[in-house]
Short mmCIF file of C-alpha atoms in Angstrom, two decimals:
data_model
loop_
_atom_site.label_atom_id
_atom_site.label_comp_id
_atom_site.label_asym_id
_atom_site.label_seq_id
_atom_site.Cartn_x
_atom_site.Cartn_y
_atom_site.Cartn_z
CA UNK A 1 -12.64 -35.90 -3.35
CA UNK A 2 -8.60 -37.04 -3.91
CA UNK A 3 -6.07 -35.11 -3.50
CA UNK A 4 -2.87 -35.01 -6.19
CA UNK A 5 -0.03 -33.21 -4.37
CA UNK A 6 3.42 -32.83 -6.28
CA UNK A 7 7.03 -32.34 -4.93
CA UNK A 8 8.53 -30.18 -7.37
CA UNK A 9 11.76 -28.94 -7.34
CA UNK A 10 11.94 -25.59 -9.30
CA UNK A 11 15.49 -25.65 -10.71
CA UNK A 12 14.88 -28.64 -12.23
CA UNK A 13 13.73 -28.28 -15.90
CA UNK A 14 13.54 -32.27 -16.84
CA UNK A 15 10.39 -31.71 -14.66
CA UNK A 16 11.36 -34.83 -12.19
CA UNK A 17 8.70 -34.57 -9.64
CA UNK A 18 7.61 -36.81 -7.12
CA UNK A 19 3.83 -37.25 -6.04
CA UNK A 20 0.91 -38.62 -3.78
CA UNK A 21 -2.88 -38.89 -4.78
CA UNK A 22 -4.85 -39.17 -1.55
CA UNK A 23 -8.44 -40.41 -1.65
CA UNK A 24 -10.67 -41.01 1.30
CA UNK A 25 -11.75 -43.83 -0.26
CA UNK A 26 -8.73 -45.55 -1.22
CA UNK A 27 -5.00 -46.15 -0.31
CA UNK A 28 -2.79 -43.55 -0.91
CA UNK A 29 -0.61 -43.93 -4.75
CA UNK A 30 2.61 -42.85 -4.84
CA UNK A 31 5.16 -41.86 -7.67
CA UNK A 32 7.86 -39.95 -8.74
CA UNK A 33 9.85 -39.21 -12.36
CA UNK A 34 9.90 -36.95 -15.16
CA UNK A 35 6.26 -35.36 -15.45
CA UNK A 36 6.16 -36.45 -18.83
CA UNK A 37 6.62 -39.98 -18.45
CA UNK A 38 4.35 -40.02 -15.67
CA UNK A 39 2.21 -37.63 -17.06
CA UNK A 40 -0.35 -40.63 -17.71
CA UNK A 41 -0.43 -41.79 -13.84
CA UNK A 42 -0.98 -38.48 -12.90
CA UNK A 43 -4.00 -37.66 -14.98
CA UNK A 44 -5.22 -40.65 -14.24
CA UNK A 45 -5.10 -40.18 -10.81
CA UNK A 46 -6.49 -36.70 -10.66
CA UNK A 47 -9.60 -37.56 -12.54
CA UNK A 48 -10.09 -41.09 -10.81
CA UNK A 49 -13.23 -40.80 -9.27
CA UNK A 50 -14.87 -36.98 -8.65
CA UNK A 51 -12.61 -34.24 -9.51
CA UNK A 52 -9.70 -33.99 -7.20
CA UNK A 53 -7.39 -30.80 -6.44
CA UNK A 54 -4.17 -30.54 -7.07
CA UNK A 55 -1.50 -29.18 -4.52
CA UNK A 56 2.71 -27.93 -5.53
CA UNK A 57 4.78 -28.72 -2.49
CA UNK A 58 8.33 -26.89 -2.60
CA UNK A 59 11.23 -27.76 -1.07
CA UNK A 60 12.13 -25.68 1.97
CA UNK A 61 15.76 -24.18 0.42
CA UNK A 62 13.45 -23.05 -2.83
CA UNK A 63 11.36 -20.62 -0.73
CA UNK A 64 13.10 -17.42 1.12
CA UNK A 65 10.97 -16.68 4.04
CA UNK A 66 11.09 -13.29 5.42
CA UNK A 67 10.27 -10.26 7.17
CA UNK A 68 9.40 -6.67 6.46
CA UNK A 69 7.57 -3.48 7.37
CA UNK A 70 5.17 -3.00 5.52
CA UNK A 71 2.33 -0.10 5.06
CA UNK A 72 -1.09 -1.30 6.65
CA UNK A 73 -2.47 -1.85 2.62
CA UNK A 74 0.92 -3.22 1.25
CA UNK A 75 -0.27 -6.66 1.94
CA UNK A 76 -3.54 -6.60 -0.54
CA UNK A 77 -1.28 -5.45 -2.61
CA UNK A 78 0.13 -7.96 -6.20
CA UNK A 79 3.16 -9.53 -6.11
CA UNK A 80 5.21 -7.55 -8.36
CA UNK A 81 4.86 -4.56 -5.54
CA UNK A 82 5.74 -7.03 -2.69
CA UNK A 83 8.88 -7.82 -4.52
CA UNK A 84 10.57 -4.28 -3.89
CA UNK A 85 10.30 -4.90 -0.41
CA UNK A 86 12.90 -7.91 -0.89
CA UNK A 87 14.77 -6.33 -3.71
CA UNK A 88 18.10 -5.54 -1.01
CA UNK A 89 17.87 -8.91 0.78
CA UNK A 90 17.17 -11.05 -2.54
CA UNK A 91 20.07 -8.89 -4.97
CA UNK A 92 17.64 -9.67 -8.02
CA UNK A 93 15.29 -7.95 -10.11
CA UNK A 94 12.14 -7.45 -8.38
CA UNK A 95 10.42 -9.06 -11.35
CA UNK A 96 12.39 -12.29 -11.10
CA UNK A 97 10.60 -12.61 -7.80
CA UNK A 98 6.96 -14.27 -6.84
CA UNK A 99 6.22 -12.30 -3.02
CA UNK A 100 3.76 -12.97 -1.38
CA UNK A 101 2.07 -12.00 2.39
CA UNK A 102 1.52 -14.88 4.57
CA UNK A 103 1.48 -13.07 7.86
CA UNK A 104 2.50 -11.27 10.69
CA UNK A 105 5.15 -11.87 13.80
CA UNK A 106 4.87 -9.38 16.11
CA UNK A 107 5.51 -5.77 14.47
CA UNK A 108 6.40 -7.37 11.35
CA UNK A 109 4.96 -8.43 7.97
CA UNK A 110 6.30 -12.03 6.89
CA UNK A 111 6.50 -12.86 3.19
CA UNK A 112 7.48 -15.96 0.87
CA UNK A 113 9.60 -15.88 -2.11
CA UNK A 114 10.20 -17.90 -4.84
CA UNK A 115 11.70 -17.42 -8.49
CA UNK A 116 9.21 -16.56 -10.52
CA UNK A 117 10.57 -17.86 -13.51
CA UNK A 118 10.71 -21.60 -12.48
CA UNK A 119 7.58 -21.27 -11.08
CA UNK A 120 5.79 -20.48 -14.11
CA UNK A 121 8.08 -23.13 -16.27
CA UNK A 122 6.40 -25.53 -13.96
CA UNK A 123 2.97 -24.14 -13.87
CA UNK A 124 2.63 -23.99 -17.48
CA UNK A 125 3.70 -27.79 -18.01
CA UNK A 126 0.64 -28.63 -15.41
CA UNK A 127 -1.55 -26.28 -17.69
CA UNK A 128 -0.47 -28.10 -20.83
CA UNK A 129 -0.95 -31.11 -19.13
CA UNK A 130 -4.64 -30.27 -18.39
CA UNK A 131 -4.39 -30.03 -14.78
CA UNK A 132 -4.85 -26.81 -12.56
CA UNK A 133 -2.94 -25.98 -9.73
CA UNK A 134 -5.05 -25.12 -6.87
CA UNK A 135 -2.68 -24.04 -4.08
CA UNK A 136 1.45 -24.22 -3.42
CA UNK A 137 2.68 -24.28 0.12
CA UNK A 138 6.20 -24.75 1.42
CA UNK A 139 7.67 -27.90 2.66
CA UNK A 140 8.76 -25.20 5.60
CA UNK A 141 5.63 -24.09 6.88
CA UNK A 142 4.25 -28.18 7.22
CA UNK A 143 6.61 -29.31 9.60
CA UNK A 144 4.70 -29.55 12.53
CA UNK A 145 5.55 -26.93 15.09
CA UNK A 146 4.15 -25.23 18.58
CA UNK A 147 4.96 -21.67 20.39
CA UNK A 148 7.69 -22.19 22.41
CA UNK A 149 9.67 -25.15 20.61
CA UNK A 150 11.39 -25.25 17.10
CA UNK A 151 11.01 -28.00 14.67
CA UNK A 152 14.04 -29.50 12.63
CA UNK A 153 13.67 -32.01 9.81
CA UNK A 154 17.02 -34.05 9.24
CA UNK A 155 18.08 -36.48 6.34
CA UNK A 156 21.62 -36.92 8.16
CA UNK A 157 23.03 -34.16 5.91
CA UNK A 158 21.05 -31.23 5.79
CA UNK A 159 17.77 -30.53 6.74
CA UNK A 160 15.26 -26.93 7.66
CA UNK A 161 13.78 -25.57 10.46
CA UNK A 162 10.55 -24.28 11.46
CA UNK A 163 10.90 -21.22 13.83
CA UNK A 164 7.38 -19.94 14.29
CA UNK A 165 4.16 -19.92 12.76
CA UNK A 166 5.52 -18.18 8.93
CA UNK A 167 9.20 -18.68 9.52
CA UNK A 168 11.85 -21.12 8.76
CA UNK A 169 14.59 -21.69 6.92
CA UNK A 170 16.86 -24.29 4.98
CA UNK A 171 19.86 -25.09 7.02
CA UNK A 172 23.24 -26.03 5.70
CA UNK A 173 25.46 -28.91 6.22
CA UNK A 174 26.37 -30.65 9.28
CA UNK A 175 27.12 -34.37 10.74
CA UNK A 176 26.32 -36.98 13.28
CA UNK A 177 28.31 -34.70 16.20
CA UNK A 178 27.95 -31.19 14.64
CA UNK A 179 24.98 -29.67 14.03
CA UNK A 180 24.63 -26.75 10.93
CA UNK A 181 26.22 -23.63 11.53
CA UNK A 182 23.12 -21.93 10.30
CA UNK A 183 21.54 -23.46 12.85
CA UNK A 184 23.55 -22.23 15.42
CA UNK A 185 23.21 -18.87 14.10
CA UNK A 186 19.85 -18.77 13.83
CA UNK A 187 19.67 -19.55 17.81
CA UNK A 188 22.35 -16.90 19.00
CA UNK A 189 20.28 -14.33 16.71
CA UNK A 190 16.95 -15.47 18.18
CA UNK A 191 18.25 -15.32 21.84
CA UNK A 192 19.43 -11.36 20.83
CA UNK A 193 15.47 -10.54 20.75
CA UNK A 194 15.00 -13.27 23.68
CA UNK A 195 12.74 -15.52 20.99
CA UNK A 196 15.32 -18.18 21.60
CA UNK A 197 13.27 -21.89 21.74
CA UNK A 198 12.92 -23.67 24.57
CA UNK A 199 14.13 -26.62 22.69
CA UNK A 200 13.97 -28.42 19.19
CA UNK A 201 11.68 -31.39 18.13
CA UNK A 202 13.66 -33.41 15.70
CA UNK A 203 11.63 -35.04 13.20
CA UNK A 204 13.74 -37.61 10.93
CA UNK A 205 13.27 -37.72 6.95
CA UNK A 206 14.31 -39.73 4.33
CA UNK A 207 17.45 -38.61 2.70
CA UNK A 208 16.72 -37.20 -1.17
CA UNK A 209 20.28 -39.12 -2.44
CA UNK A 210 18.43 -42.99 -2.32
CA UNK A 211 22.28 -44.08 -2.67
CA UNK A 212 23.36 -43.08 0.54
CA UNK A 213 21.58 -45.61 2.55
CA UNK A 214 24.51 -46.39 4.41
CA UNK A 215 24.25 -42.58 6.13
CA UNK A 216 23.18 -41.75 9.64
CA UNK A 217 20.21 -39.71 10.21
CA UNK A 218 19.72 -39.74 13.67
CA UNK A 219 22.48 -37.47 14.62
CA UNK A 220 24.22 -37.86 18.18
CA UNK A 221 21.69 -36.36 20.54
CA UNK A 222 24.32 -35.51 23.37
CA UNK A 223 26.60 -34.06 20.74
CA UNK A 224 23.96 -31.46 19.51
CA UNK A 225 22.97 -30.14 22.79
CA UNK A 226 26.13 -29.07 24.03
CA UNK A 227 27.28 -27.53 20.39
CA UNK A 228 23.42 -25.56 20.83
CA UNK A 229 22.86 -25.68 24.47
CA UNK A 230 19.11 -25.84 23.68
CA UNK A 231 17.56 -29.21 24.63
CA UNK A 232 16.82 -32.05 21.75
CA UNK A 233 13.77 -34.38 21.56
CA UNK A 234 13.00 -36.78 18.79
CA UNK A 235 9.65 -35.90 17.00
CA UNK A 236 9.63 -38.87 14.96
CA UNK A 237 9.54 -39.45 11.29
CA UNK A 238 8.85 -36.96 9.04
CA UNK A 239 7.52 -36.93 5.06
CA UNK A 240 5.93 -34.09 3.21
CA UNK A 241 3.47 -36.36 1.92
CA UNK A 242 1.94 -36.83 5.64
CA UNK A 243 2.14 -32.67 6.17
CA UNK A 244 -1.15 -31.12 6.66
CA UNK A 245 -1.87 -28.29 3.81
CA UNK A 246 -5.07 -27.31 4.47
CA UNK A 247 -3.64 -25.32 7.60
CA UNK A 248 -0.82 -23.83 5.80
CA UNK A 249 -0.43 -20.97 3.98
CA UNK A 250 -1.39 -20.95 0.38
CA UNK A 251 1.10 -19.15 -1.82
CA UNK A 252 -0.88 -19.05 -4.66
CA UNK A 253 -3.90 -16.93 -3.22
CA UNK A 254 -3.22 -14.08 -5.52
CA UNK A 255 -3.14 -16.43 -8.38
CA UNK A 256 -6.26 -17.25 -7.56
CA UNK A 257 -7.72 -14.39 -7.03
CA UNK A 258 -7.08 -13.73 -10.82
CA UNK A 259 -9.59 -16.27 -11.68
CA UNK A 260 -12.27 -15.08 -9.64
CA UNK A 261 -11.95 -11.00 -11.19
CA UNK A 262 -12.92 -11.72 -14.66
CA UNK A 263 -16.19 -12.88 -13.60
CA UNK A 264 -16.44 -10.15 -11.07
CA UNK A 265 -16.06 -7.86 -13.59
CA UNK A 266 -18.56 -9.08 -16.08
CA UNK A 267 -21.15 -8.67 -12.76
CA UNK A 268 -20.50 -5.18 -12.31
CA UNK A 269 -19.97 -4.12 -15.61
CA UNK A 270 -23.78 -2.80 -16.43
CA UNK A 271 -23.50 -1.08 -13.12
CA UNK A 272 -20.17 0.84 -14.65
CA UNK A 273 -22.05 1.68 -17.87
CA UNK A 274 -24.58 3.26 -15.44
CA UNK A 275 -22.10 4.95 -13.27
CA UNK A 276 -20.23 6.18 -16.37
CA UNK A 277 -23.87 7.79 -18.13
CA UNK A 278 -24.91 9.49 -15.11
CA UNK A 279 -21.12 10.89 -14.93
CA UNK A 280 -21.36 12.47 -18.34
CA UNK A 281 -24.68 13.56 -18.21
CA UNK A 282 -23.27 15.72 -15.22
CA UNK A 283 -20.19 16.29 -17.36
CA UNK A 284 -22.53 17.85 -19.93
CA UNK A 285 -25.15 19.79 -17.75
CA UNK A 286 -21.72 21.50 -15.85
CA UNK A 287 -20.92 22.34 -19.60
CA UNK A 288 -23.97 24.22 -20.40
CA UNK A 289 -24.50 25.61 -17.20
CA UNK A 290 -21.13 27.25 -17.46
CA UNK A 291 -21.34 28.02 -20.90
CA UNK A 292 -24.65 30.02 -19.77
CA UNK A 293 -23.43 31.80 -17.08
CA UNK A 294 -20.13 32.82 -19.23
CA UNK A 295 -22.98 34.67 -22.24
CA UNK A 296 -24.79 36.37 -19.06
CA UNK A 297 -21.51 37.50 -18.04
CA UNK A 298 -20.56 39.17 -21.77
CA UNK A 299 -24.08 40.29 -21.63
CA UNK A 300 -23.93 42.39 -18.11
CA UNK A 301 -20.67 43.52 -19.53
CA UNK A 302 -22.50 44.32 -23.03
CA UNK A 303 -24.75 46.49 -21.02
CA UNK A 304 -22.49 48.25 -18.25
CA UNK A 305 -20.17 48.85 -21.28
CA UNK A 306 -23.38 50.62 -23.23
CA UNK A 307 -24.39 52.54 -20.16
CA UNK A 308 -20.93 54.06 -19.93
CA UNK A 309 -20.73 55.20 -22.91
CA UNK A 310 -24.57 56.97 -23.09
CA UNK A 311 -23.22 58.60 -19.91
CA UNK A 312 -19.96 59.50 -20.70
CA UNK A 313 -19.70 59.59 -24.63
CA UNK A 314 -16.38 61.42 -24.59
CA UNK A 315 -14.90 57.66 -23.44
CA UNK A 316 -12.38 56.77 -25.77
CA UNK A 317 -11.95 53.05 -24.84
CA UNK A 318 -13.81 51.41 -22.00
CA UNK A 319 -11.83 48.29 -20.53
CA UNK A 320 -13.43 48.33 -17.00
CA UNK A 321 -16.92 50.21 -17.51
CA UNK A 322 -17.70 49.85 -13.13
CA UNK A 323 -14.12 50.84 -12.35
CA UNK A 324 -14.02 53.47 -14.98
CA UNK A 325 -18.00 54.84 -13.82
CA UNK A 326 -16.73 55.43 -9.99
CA UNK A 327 -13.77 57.14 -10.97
CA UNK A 328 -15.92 59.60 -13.45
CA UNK A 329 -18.39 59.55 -10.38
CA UNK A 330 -15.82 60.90 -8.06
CA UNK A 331 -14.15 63.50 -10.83
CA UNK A 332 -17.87 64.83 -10.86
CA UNK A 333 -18.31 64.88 -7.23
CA UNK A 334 -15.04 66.59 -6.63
CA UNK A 335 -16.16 69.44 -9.77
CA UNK A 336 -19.15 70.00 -7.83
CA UNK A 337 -17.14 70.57 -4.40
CA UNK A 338 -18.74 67.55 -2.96
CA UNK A 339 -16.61 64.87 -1.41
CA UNK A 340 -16.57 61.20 -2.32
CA UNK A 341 -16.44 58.15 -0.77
CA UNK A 342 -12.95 57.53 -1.57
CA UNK A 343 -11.47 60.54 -0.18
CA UNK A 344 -9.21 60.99 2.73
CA UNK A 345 -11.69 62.48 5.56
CA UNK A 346 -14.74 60.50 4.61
CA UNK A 347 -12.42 56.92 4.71
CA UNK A 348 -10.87 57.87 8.10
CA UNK A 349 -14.19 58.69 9.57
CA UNK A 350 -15.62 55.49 8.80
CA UNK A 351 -12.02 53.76 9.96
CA UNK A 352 -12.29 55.82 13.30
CA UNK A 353 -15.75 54.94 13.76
CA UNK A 354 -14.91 51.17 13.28
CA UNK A 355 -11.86 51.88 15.42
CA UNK A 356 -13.50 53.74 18.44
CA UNK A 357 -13.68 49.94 20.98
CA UNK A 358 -10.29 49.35 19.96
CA UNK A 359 -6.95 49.19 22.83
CA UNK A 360 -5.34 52.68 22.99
CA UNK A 361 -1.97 52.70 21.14
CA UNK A 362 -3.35 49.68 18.81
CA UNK A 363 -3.43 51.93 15.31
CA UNK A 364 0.49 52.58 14.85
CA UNK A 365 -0.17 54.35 11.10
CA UNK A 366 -1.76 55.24 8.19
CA UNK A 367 -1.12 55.23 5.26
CA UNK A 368 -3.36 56.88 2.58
CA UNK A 369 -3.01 57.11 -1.52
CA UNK A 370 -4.99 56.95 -4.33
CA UNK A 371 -8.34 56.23 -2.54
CA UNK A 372 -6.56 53.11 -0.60
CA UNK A 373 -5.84 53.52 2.84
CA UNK A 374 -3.71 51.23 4.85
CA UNK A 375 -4.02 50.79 8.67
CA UNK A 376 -0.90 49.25 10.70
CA UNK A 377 -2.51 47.57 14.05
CA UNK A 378 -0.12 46.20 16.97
CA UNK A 379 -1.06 44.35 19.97
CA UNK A 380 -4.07 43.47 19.12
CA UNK A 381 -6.01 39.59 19.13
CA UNK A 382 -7.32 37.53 16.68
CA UNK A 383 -10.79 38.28 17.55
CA UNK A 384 -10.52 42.09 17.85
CA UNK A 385 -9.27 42.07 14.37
CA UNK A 386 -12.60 40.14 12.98
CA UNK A 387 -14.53 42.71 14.83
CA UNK A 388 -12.95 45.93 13.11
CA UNK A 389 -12.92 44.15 10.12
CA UNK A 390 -16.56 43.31 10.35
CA UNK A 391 -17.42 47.21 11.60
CA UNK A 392 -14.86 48.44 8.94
CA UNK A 393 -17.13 46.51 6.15
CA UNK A 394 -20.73 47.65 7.58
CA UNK A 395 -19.72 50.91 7.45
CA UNK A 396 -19.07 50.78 3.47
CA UNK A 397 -15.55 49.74 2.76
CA UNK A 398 -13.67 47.14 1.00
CA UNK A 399 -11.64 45.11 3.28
CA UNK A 400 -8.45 43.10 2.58
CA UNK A 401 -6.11 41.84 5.56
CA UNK A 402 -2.68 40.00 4.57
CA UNK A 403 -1.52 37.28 6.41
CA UNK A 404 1.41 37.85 8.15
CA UNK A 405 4.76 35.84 6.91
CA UNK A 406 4.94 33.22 10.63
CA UNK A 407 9.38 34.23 10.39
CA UNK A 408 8.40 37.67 10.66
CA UNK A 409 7.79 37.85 14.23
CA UNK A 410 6.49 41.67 14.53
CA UNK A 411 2.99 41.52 15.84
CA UNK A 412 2.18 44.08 13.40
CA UNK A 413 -1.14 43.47 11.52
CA UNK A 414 -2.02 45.22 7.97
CA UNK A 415 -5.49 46.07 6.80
CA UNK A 416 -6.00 47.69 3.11
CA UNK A 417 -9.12 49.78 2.81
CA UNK A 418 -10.62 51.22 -0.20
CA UNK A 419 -14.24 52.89 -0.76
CA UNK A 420 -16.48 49.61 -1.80
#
């Protein structure tokens, strides 16, 4: 299977790319120019032979690499929610921003960014040009690299550097006997959270200005490790044609991911229609159940309502026919010199009765009106309160007990009585 992998750089709209097709079978081919007027090389080479993949490469100053703190699920999370979590250190518009998780170091999530907008510009020319892009990785994250030792690709001018196994960054200027200031900074930074390297493998690339063969690009060896006091070695040559994608991060996972849902969702789809039919079947039967217990309720009413007034046929409007019935009960009960449930002396029998096991001193007052009685208990335990309520209900009585506001701070507990 070949292998088509393009250098694009983003900002550049005339679509000048440069690219490799690697086959196992053949030499490497190697190009470069606008997309369109190599757009027949490049189609030729991806469908040479059996059908080949094709790979974006971006430069290392066209992806920000950073970290973040994430929540445990932010990571499975799209894009355009990553991108608030850059939103201070980028100063754009989240949605001018393609995030995406790559990682962790340490305590921290690590994420890539690139512009969103030249992404896509350069996405949908590949589309158009009947090719599909199968993964993007930065230049950054191929620069060979091991725990313990930074790696620094140098044209003579500029270069970036790989710092650990998701981070890196584009450096800025610097010359034969000064290395970048960014690089410097980076270093005093890394030696604040004692991650400074042990030293720096320099790996030598081609400079991207072909007219500046004249330049340097080895710089002065001597020079750099005094300016960074970190010790130098030479890693060789380096080109992001020979850097090793398949263990780097893809930045384009979600994008794929997209492609794989549709199909998904045609899968699962007669299990949804299935899921939503047994949901309203419920829906309905909670419907009609309700509905049925609602025209037993107007019916028991109905009836209680009827009874009252065969009983009572003075009644001039019935509104609660149970409440109304006890209180006729107890007018009755009280005409015929017999006492009722709701009076004074029969409720404070049953609440001594119910009372009789408790502390002495516990029942502060009491507080009686309108057959409701209210008892005021101090000093007294959680669990002693569920037994007198529990007594207080066997022996006949409706019981309600507050809660007790925590800023109050008295110790005072309130129980409401009433004949059941």
């Amino acid at each position: 299977m070949n292998l088509l992998r393009i250098y694009c750089r983003l900002p550049d709209e005339s679509l000048r790319c440069e690219w490799v097709c690697v086959d196992e079978d053949r030499a490497p081919i190697t190009g470069g120019g606008q997309l369109e007027g190599q757009l027949a090389d490049l189609l030729q080479c991806a469908r040479h032979g059996r059908a080949g993949r094709v790979q974006l490469i971006i430069p290392a100053a066209q992806v920000l690499l950073t970290r973040a703190r994430l929540p445990p699920a932010a990571k499975r999370r799209a894009s355009a929610i990553l991108a608030f979590a850059v939103e201070e250190e980028t100063l754009r518009e989240p949605d001018a921003n393609q995030v995406s998780w790559i990682g962790f170091t340490g305590d921290d999530d690590v994420l890539a960014v690139v512009d969103r907008k030249q992404l896509q510009y350069w996405l949908d020319a590949l589309d158009a040009a009947g090719m599909r892009v199968d993964g993007m990785y930065c230049e950054t994250l191929l620069l060979p690299w091991i725990a313990g030792e930074w790696s620094l690709a140098w044209d003579g001018r500029e270069g970036f550097v790989r710092t650990g196994e998701f981070e890196g960054a584009a450096t800025d200027c610097g010359s034969q006997a000064s290395p970048p200031l960014s690089l410097q900074l980076m270093l005093e930074e890394a030696e604040k959270r004692g991650a400074r390297p042990v030293s720096i493998a320099l790996y030598v690339m081609a400079p991207a200005d072909e007219s500046a063969e004249e330049r340097m690009l080895t710089p002065d060896i001597d020079a750099w490790q005094r300016e960074l006091g970190v010790t130098i070695r030479l890693g060789g040559d380096w080109d992001w044609r020979k850097g090793l994608t398949d263990a780097s991060v893809n930045l384009l996972r979600e994008r794929k991911r997209g492609r794989i849902f549709p199909g998904l969702t045609a899968r699962l789809r007669p299990a949804a229609w299935i899921v939503g039919s047994a949901l309203a079947l419920h829906a309905i039967a909670l419907a009609a159940d309700w509905t049925l217990l609602a025209s037993e309720q107007r019916a028991l009413r109905q009836q209680m309502e009827s009874r009252f007034r065969a009983t009572f046929p003075d009644a001039v409007a019935v509104v609660d026919p149970a409440l109304q019935m006890r209180r006729k009960l107890a007018e009755a009960r009280h005409a015929a010199g017999v006492p009722d449930s709701g009076d004074f002396l029969p409720m404070i029998e049953m609440a001594a009765v119910s009372l009789k096991e408790s502390a002495p001193g516990s029942l502060r007052a009491i507080t009686y009106e309108d057959a409701r009685m209210t008892l005021e208990l101090a000093a007294i335990d959680e669990a002693a309160i569920r037994h007198i309520v529990a007594r207080l209900r066997e022996n006949g009585l409706s019981v309600d007990v507050p809660p007790v506001p925590a800023e109050a701070g008295t110790g005072v507990v309130v129980i409401n009585l009433r004949a059941s």
